[in-house]
Coordinates of C-alpha atoms and ligand atoms in Angstrom, one line a residue:
X1 CA 12.9 45.9 101.9
X2 CA 13.2 45.9 105.6
X3 CA 10.8 43.7 107.5
X4 CA 10.6 43.7 111.2
X5 CA 9.5 40.4 112.8
X6 CA 7.9 40.7 116.2
X7 CA 7.1 37.1 117.4
X8 CA 5.9 38.3 120.9
X9 CA 4.5 35.8 123.3
X10 CA 2.8 32.4 123.5
X11 CA 1.9 30.9 120.1
X12 CA 3.1 34.1 118.5
X13 CA 6.6 32.7 118.5
X14 CA 5.6 29.4 116.8
X15 CA 3.3 30.9 114.2
X16 CA 5.7 33.6 113.1
X17 CA 8.5 31.0 112.8
X18 CA 6.4 29.2 110.2
X19 CA 5.3 32.4 108.5
X20 CA 9.0 33.6 108.1
X21 CA 9.8 30.2 106.6
X22 CA 7.1 30.7 104.0
X23 CA 8.2 34.3 103.4
X24 CA 11.8 33.3 102.8
X25 CA 10.7 30.4 100.5
X26 CA 8.4 32.6 98.4
X27 CA 10.9 35.4 97.9
X28 CA 14.0 33.1 98.1
X29 CA 15.5 35.7 100.5
X30 CA 15.7 38.2 97.6
X31 CA 16.3 41.8 98.7
X32 CA 14.7 41.1 102.1
X33 CA 16.2 42.2 105.3
X34 CA 14.5 40.5 108.2
X35 CA 15.1 41.9 111.7
X36 CA 13.6 40.4 114.8
X37 CA 12.8 42.3 118.0
X38 CA 11.0 41.6 121.3
X39 CA 7.5 42.8 122.2
X40 CA 5.0 42.0 124.9
X41 CA 6.1 39.7 127.7
X42 CA 9.3 39.1 125.6
X43 CA 9.9 42.9 125.6
X44 CA 9.5 43.0 129.4
X45 CA 12.0 40.1 129.7
X46 CA 14.5 41.7 127.3
X47 CA 14.2 45.4 128.2
X48 CA 11.8 45.9 131.0
X49 CA 9.1 47.3 128.7
X50 CA 6.4 45.5 126.7
X51 CA 7.2 48.0 123.8
X52 CA 10.9 48.6 124.1
X53 CA 12.1 51.9 122.6
X54 CA 14.4 50.0 120.3
X55 CA 11.6 47.8 119.0
X56 CA 9.5 51.0 118.3
X57 CA 12.5 52.6 116.5
X58 CA 12.9 49.5 114.4
X59 CA 9.1 49.5 113.7
X60 CA 9.3 53.1 112.5
X61 CA 12.3 52.3 110.2
X62 CA 10.9 49.2 108.6
X63 CA 8.8 48.8 105.4
X64 CA 6.5 46.2 107.0
X65 CA 6.0 44.5 110.3
X66 CA 5.1 40.9 110.9
X67 CA 3.6 40.5 114.3
X68 CA 2.7 37.2 116.1
X69 CA 0.9 37.8 119.4
X70 CA 1.4 39.6 122.7
X71 CA 0.0 38.9 126.1
X72 CA 0.6 36.7 129.1
X73 CA -1.8 35.2 131.6
X74 CA -2.9 37.8 134.3
X75 CA -2.0 40.6 131.9
X76 CA -5.2 42.7 132.5
X77 CA -4.3 43.3 136.1
X78 CA -1.2 45.4 135.2
X79 CA -1.1 49.1 134.4
X80 CA -1.5 49.9 130.7
X81 CA 2.2 50.8 130.0
X82 CA 3.4 47.7 131.7
X83 CA 0.9 45.3 130.2
X84 CA 2.3 42.9 127.5
X85 CA -1.1 42.7 125.9
X86 CA -1.3 46.5 125.5
X87 CA 2.0 46.6 123.5
X88 CA 0.2 45.9 120.3
X89 CA -2.3 48.8 121.0
X90 CA 0.6 51.1 121.7
X91 CA 2.3 50.1 118.5
X92 CA -0.9 50.6 116.5
X93 CA -1.2 54.0 118.1
X94 CA 2.4 55.2 117.6
X95 CA 2.4 54.3 113.9
X96 CA -1.2 55.4 113.5
X97 CA -2.2 52.1 112.0
X98 CA -5.9 53.0 111.7
X99 CA -7.2 50.7 108.9
X100 CA -7.5 47.1 109.8
X101 CA -8.4 44.7 107.0
X102 CA -9.7 41.3 108.0
X103 CA -10.7 39.3 105.0
X104 CA -13.1 36.4 105.8
X105 CA -12.4 33.9 103.1
X106 CA -13.8 30.4 103.3
X107 CA -11.6 27.8 101.8
X108 CA -14.0 25.3 100.3
X109 CA -12.0 22.4 102.0
X110 CA -12.9 23.8 105.4
X111 CA -16.6 24.2 104.9
X112 CA -17.1 21.3 107.3
X113 CA -15.0 22.9 110.0
X114 CA -17.4 25.9 110.2
X115 CA -19.9 25.9 113.1
X116 CA -22.6 26.8 110.5
X117 CA -24.2 24.5 108.0
X118 CA -22.5 24.3 104.6
X119 CA -25.6 25.7 102.8
X120 CA -25.5 28.8 105.0
X121 CA -21.7 29.4 104.9
X122 CA -20.9 28.2 101.4
X123 CA -19.7 31.1 99.2
X124 CA -18.9 33.4 102.1
X125 CA -16.4 36.1 101.0
X126 CA -16.4 39.3 103.0
X127 CA -14.0 41.9 104.3
X128 CA -14.2 43.5 107.7
X129 CA -12.6 46.9 107.7
X130 CA -12.2 47.8 111.3
X131 CA -11.2 51.3 112.4
X132 CA -8.2 50.8 114.7
X133 CA -7.1 54.1 116.1
X134 CA -10.1 55.4 118.0
X135 CA -13.2 54.4 119.9
X136 CA -13.3 53.2 123.5
X137 CA -9.8 51.6 122.9
X138 CA -8.1 55.0 123.0
X139 CA -10.7 57.5 124.2
X140 CA -10.1 59.7 127.2
X141 CA -10.9 59.9 130.0
X142 CA -10.4 56.3 131.0
X143 CA -9.7 54.6 134.3
X144 CA -10.9 53.1 137.5
X145 CA -11.2 55.4 140.5
X146 CA -12.9 55.6 143.8
X147 CA -15.9 58.0 143.9
X148 CA -18.0 58.3 147.0
X149 CA -16.3 55.1 148.4
X150 CA -17.2 53.1 145.3
X151 CA -14.9 51.9 142.6
X152 CA -15.9 53.4 139.3
X153 CA -14.7 52.2 135.9
X154 CA -15.0 54.2 132.8
X155 CA -13.9 54.6 129.2
X156 CA -14.8 57.0 126.5
X157 CA -16.2 55.9 123.1
X158 CA -15.2 58.8 120.8
X159 CA -14.5 59.5 117.1
X160 CA -14.0 62.8 115.4
X161 CA -15.3 63.3 111.8
X162 CA -11.8 63.1 110.2
X163 CA -11.2 59.6 111.7
X164 CA -14.6 58.4 110.5
X165 CA -14.1 60.0 107.0
X166 CA -10.7 58.4 106.4
X167 CA -11.9 54.9 107.2
X168 CA -15.1 55.4 105.3
X169 CA -13.1 56.4 102.2
X170 CA -11.1 53.2 102.6
X171 CA -14.3 51.2 102.9
X172 CA -15.7 52.6 99.7
X173 CA -12.4 52.1 97.9
X174 CA -12.2 48.5 99.1
X175 CA -15.8 47.9 98.0
X176 CA -14.9 49.2 94.5
X177 CA -12.3 46.5 94.3
X178 CA -14.9 43.9 95.2
X179 CA -18.6 43.6 94.7
X180 CA -19.3 47.3 95.3
X181 CA -21.4 46.9 98.4
X182 CA -20.5 48.6 101.7
X183 CA -22.3 47.9 105.0
X184 CA -21.5 50.4 107.7
X185 CA -22.1 49.0 111.2
X186 CA -22.8 51.3 114.1
X187 CA -25.1 51.7 117.2
X188 CA -26.7 55.0 116.1
X189 CA -29.9 54.2 117.9
X190 CA -28.2 54.6 121.3
X191 CA -24.8 56.3 121.0
X192 CA -24.2 59.9 119.8
X193 CA -20.7 59.0 118.6
X194 CA -22.3 56.4 116.4
X195 CA -24.9 58.9 115.1
X196 CA -21.9 61.0 113.9
X197 CA -20.4 57.8 112.4
X198 CA -23.6 57.1 110.4
X199 CA -23.9 60.8 109.3
X200 CA -20.3 61.0 108.1
X201 CA -20.2 57.7 106.3
X202 CA -23.4 58.8 104.5
X203 CA -21.8 62.1 103.5
X204 CA -18.7 60.4 102.2
X205 CA -20.9 57.9 100.3
X206 CA -22.1 60.7 98.0
X207 CA -18.7 60.6 96.5
X208 CA -19.1 56.9 95.6
X209 CA -22.5 56.7 93.8
X210 CA -21.3 53.4 92.2
X211 CA -21.1 51.7 95.7
X212 CA -24.3 50.6 97.4
X213 CA -24.2 51.8 101.0
X214 CA -26.3 50.2 103.7
X215 CA -26.3 50.7 107.5
X216 CA -26.8 48.2 110.2
X217 CA -26.9 48.4 114.0
X218 CA -24.2 46.2 115.5
X219 CA -26.6 43.8 117.2
X220 CA -28.4 43.2 113.9
X221 CA -25.1 42.8 112.1
X222 CA -24.0 40.1 114.5
X223 CA -27.2 38.3 113.8
X224 CA -27.1 38.6 110.0
X225 CA -23.5 37.4 110.0
X226 CA -24.6 34.0 111.1
X227 CA -28.0 34.1 109.4
X228 CA -26.8 34.9 105.9
X229 CA -23.0 35.7 105.7
X230 CA -23.1 35.6 101.9
X231 CA -25.1 38.8 101.9
X232 CA -22.1 40.8 103.0
X233 CA -19.3 42.3 100.8
X234 CA -17.4 44.9 102.8
X235 CA -18.3 45.8 106.4
X236 CA -16.8 49.1 107.8
X237 CA -17.1 49.6 111.5
X238 CA -15.4 51.1 114.6
X239 CA -12.7 49.6 116.7
X240 CA -14.7 47.8 119.3
X241 CA -17.5 46.5 117.1
X242 CA -14.9 45.4 114.6
X243 CA -13.0 43.5 117.2
X244 CA -16.1 41.5 118.2
X245 CA -17.6 41.0 114.7
X246 CA -14.2 39.8 113.3
X247 CA -14.0 37.0 115.9
X248 CA -17.6 36.0 115.1
X249 CA -16.9 36.1 111.4
X250 CA -13.7 34.1 111.8
X251 CA -15.8 31.2 113.0
X252 CA -17.6 31.1 109.7
X253 CA -14.4 30.0 108.2
X254 CA -13.8 27.3 110.7
X255 CA -11.3 28.8 113.1
X256 CA -9.8 32.1 114.2
X257 CA -6.6 30.3 113.3
X258 CA -7.4 31.0 109.7
X259 CA -8.0 34.8 109.9
X260 CA -5.2 37.1 108.7
X261 CA -5.1 40.8 109.1
X262 CA -3.4 43.9 107.8
X263 CA -3.2 47.2 109.6
X264 CA -2.2 50.2 107.5
X265 CA -1.5 53.9 108.2
X266 CA -1.9 56.8 105.8
X267 CA 1.5 56.3 104.4
X268 CA 0.5 52.8 103.5
X269 CA 2.9 51.2 106.0
X270 CA 1.6 48.0 107.4
X271 CA 1.6 45.7 110.3
X272 CA 0.5 42.1 109.4
X273 CA -0.8 39.8 112.1
X274 CA -3.1 36.9 112.7
X275 CA -6.3 38.1 114.4
X276 CA -5.9 35.6 117.2
X277 CA -4.0 36.2 120.5
X278 CA -1.1 34.5 122.3
X279 CA -3.2 31.5 123.4
X280 CA -1.0 30.6 126.5
X281 CA -3.0 27.4 127.0
X282 CA -1.6 25.8 123.8
X283 CA 1.7 27.7 123.6
X284 CA 4.9 25.7 123.0
X285 CA 2.9 22.5 122.2
X286 CA 3.2 22.6 118.4
X287 CA -0.6 22.8 118.3
X288 CA -1.3 26.3 117.0
X289 CA -2.5 26.9 113.5
X290 CA 0.1 29.0 111.6
X291 CA -2.1 29.6 108.6
X292 CA -3.5 33.0 109.8
X293 CA 0.0 34.3 110.0
X294 CA 1.1 32.7 106.8
X295 CA -1.9 34.3 105.1
X296 CA -0.9 37.6 106.7
X297 CA 2.4 37.3 104.9
X298 CA 0.5 37.0 101.7
X299 CA -1.3 40.3 102.6
X300 CA 2.1 41.9 103.3
X301 CA 3.4 40.9 99.9
X302 CA 0.3 42.3 98.3
X303 CA -0.1 45.6 100.3
X304 CA 3.5 46.6 101.3
X305 CA 6.0 44.7 99.1
X306 CA 4.2 45.0 95.8
X307 CA 4.5 41.3 95.0
X308 CA 1.0 40.3 94.3
X309 CA 2.1 37.1 92.4
X310 CA 4.0 35.9 95.5
X311 CA 0.8 36.6 97.5
X312 CA -1.3 34.5 95.1
X313 CA 1.3 31.7 95.3
X314 CA 1.0 31.5 99.1
X315 CA -2.7 31.5 99.0
X316 CA -2.7 28.7 96.4
X317 CA -0.2 26.8 98.5
X318 CA -2.4 27.0 101.5
X319 CA -5.4 25.8 99.5
X320 CA -3.3 23.0 98.1
X321 CA -2.2 21.9 101.6
X322 CA -5.8 21.9 102.8
X323 CA -6.9 20.0 99.8
X324 CA -4.2 17.4 100.6
X325 CA -6.1 16.8 103.9
X326 CA -3.6 18.3 106.4
X327 CA -5.2 20.1 109.4
X328 CA -4.1 21.5 112.6
X329 CA -6.2 20.6 115.6
X330 CA -8.5 23.6 115.4
X331 CA -9.7 22.8 111.9
X332 CA -9.4 19.0 112.1
X333 CA -12.4 16.8 111.2
X334 CA -13.0 13.1 110.7
X335 CA -11.1 11.8 107.7
X336 CA -8.4 14.5 107.6
X337 CA -4.8 14.2 108.9
X338 CA -3.9 16.1 112.1
X339 CA -0.5 17.8 112.0
X340 CA 1.3 20.3 114.2
X341 CA 2.4 23.9 113.7
X342 CA 5.8 23.0 112.2
X343 CA 4.5 20.3 109.8
X344 CA 1.8 22.7 108.6
X345 CA 4.4 25.4 107.9
X346 CA 6.7 22.8 106.1
X347 CA 3.8 21.6 104.0
X348 CA 3.0 25.1 102.8
X349 CA 6.7 25.6 101.9
X350 CA 6.7 22.3 100.1
X351 CA 3.6 23.2 98.2
X352 CA 5.3 26.5 97.1
X353 CA 8.2 24.7 95.6
X354 CA 5.9 22.2 93.9
X355 CA 7.1 19.2 95.9
X356 CA 3.6 18.9 97.3
X357 CA 2.6 16.0 99.5
X358 CA 4.3 13.1 101.1
X359 CA 2.7 10.7 98.7
X360 CA 4.1 12.4 95.7
X361 CA 7.7 12.9 97.0
X362 CA 7.9 9.3 98.0
X363 CA 7.2 7.8 94.6
Ligands
IPM1 C1 -7.4 41.9 117.9 C2 -7.1 41.6 119.4 C3 -6.6 42.8 120.1 C4 -7.7 43.9 120.0 C5 -6.2 42.6 121.5 C6 -5.1 41.5 121.6 C7 -5.7 43.8 122.1 O1 -8.3 41.0 120.0 O2 -6.5 42.3 117.2 O3 -8.6 41.7 117.5 O4 -8.6 43.9 120.8 O5 -7.7 44.7 119.1
MG2 MG1 -9.9 40.7 118.7

């Protein structure tokens, strides 16, 4: 198996380092070929392009991709093709990684780190399935131009029925693996593109009579997510709404530093990444939470490498480390032990090999 590691920028470098440690430990290097390549600001530094041709070629040739984060301060002022932060979007688009799975799992140990009361958030277990290849992210026309002496900015929110149908099928299939409830989130009361979304999801739903389908407008969905998160099983939604709702849902679990993600194409090839960005403000300070990336490795083992037991082992190791009281700053609370990025990665590796916590190894 060939795995491409794209650390990228900012905390991406630190969190992927820990995730690779965990991947090596869980597979003991068995039949894994790890190749690293630059992307984002690192791509600009190495090859003058945020998505160097060689990185893209390696991405096409690999079985799975582990991605850290891309983006540098001031990014948004640059043209799209030169923008480090857009390298991930270009990669998603080149590989047609259209299905983005963001499982929102609440580790019971972190219930106190959530911004919601334990009785509201307890038992939360939902999956956001975000369409990743269309919507305002990629719709044309787009741009900023001067019209009648005024700057005019515009994007196009667009989906065709095939794009909606394929993500809808994935949503129903995901629901079948879980509690058989699918909530489709749109804005059909205002946007024509979202009327089409609702119609097509409803049509596909007839093929899945065993799955309960509901529809919510995105504003109501945002509200219900914090009102009663346990009411959700699988949420399927477009690119833009999925981006926003997944950050909101991440906070239910205590931190966006806990939220892994998998982006798959029709061939089942996957890119695995934490849902957070490059966080330049804390980069290089050993402060970042590597658990989202480590949990993304678990998703990679499950979805792309056909090693579900190894995935389970990583998730148990993470749970074990949290139960032992170790926390990075983003999930720290009174009475727990604050550790840095490296120490958190080391603790997960130790938990994997059964040499658990300091207290046990010392005795
Ligand atoms: C995400 C991120 C990206 C997105 C950014 C970094 C382009 O926020 O994966 O959620 O908007 O898709
Ligand atoms: Mg986002």
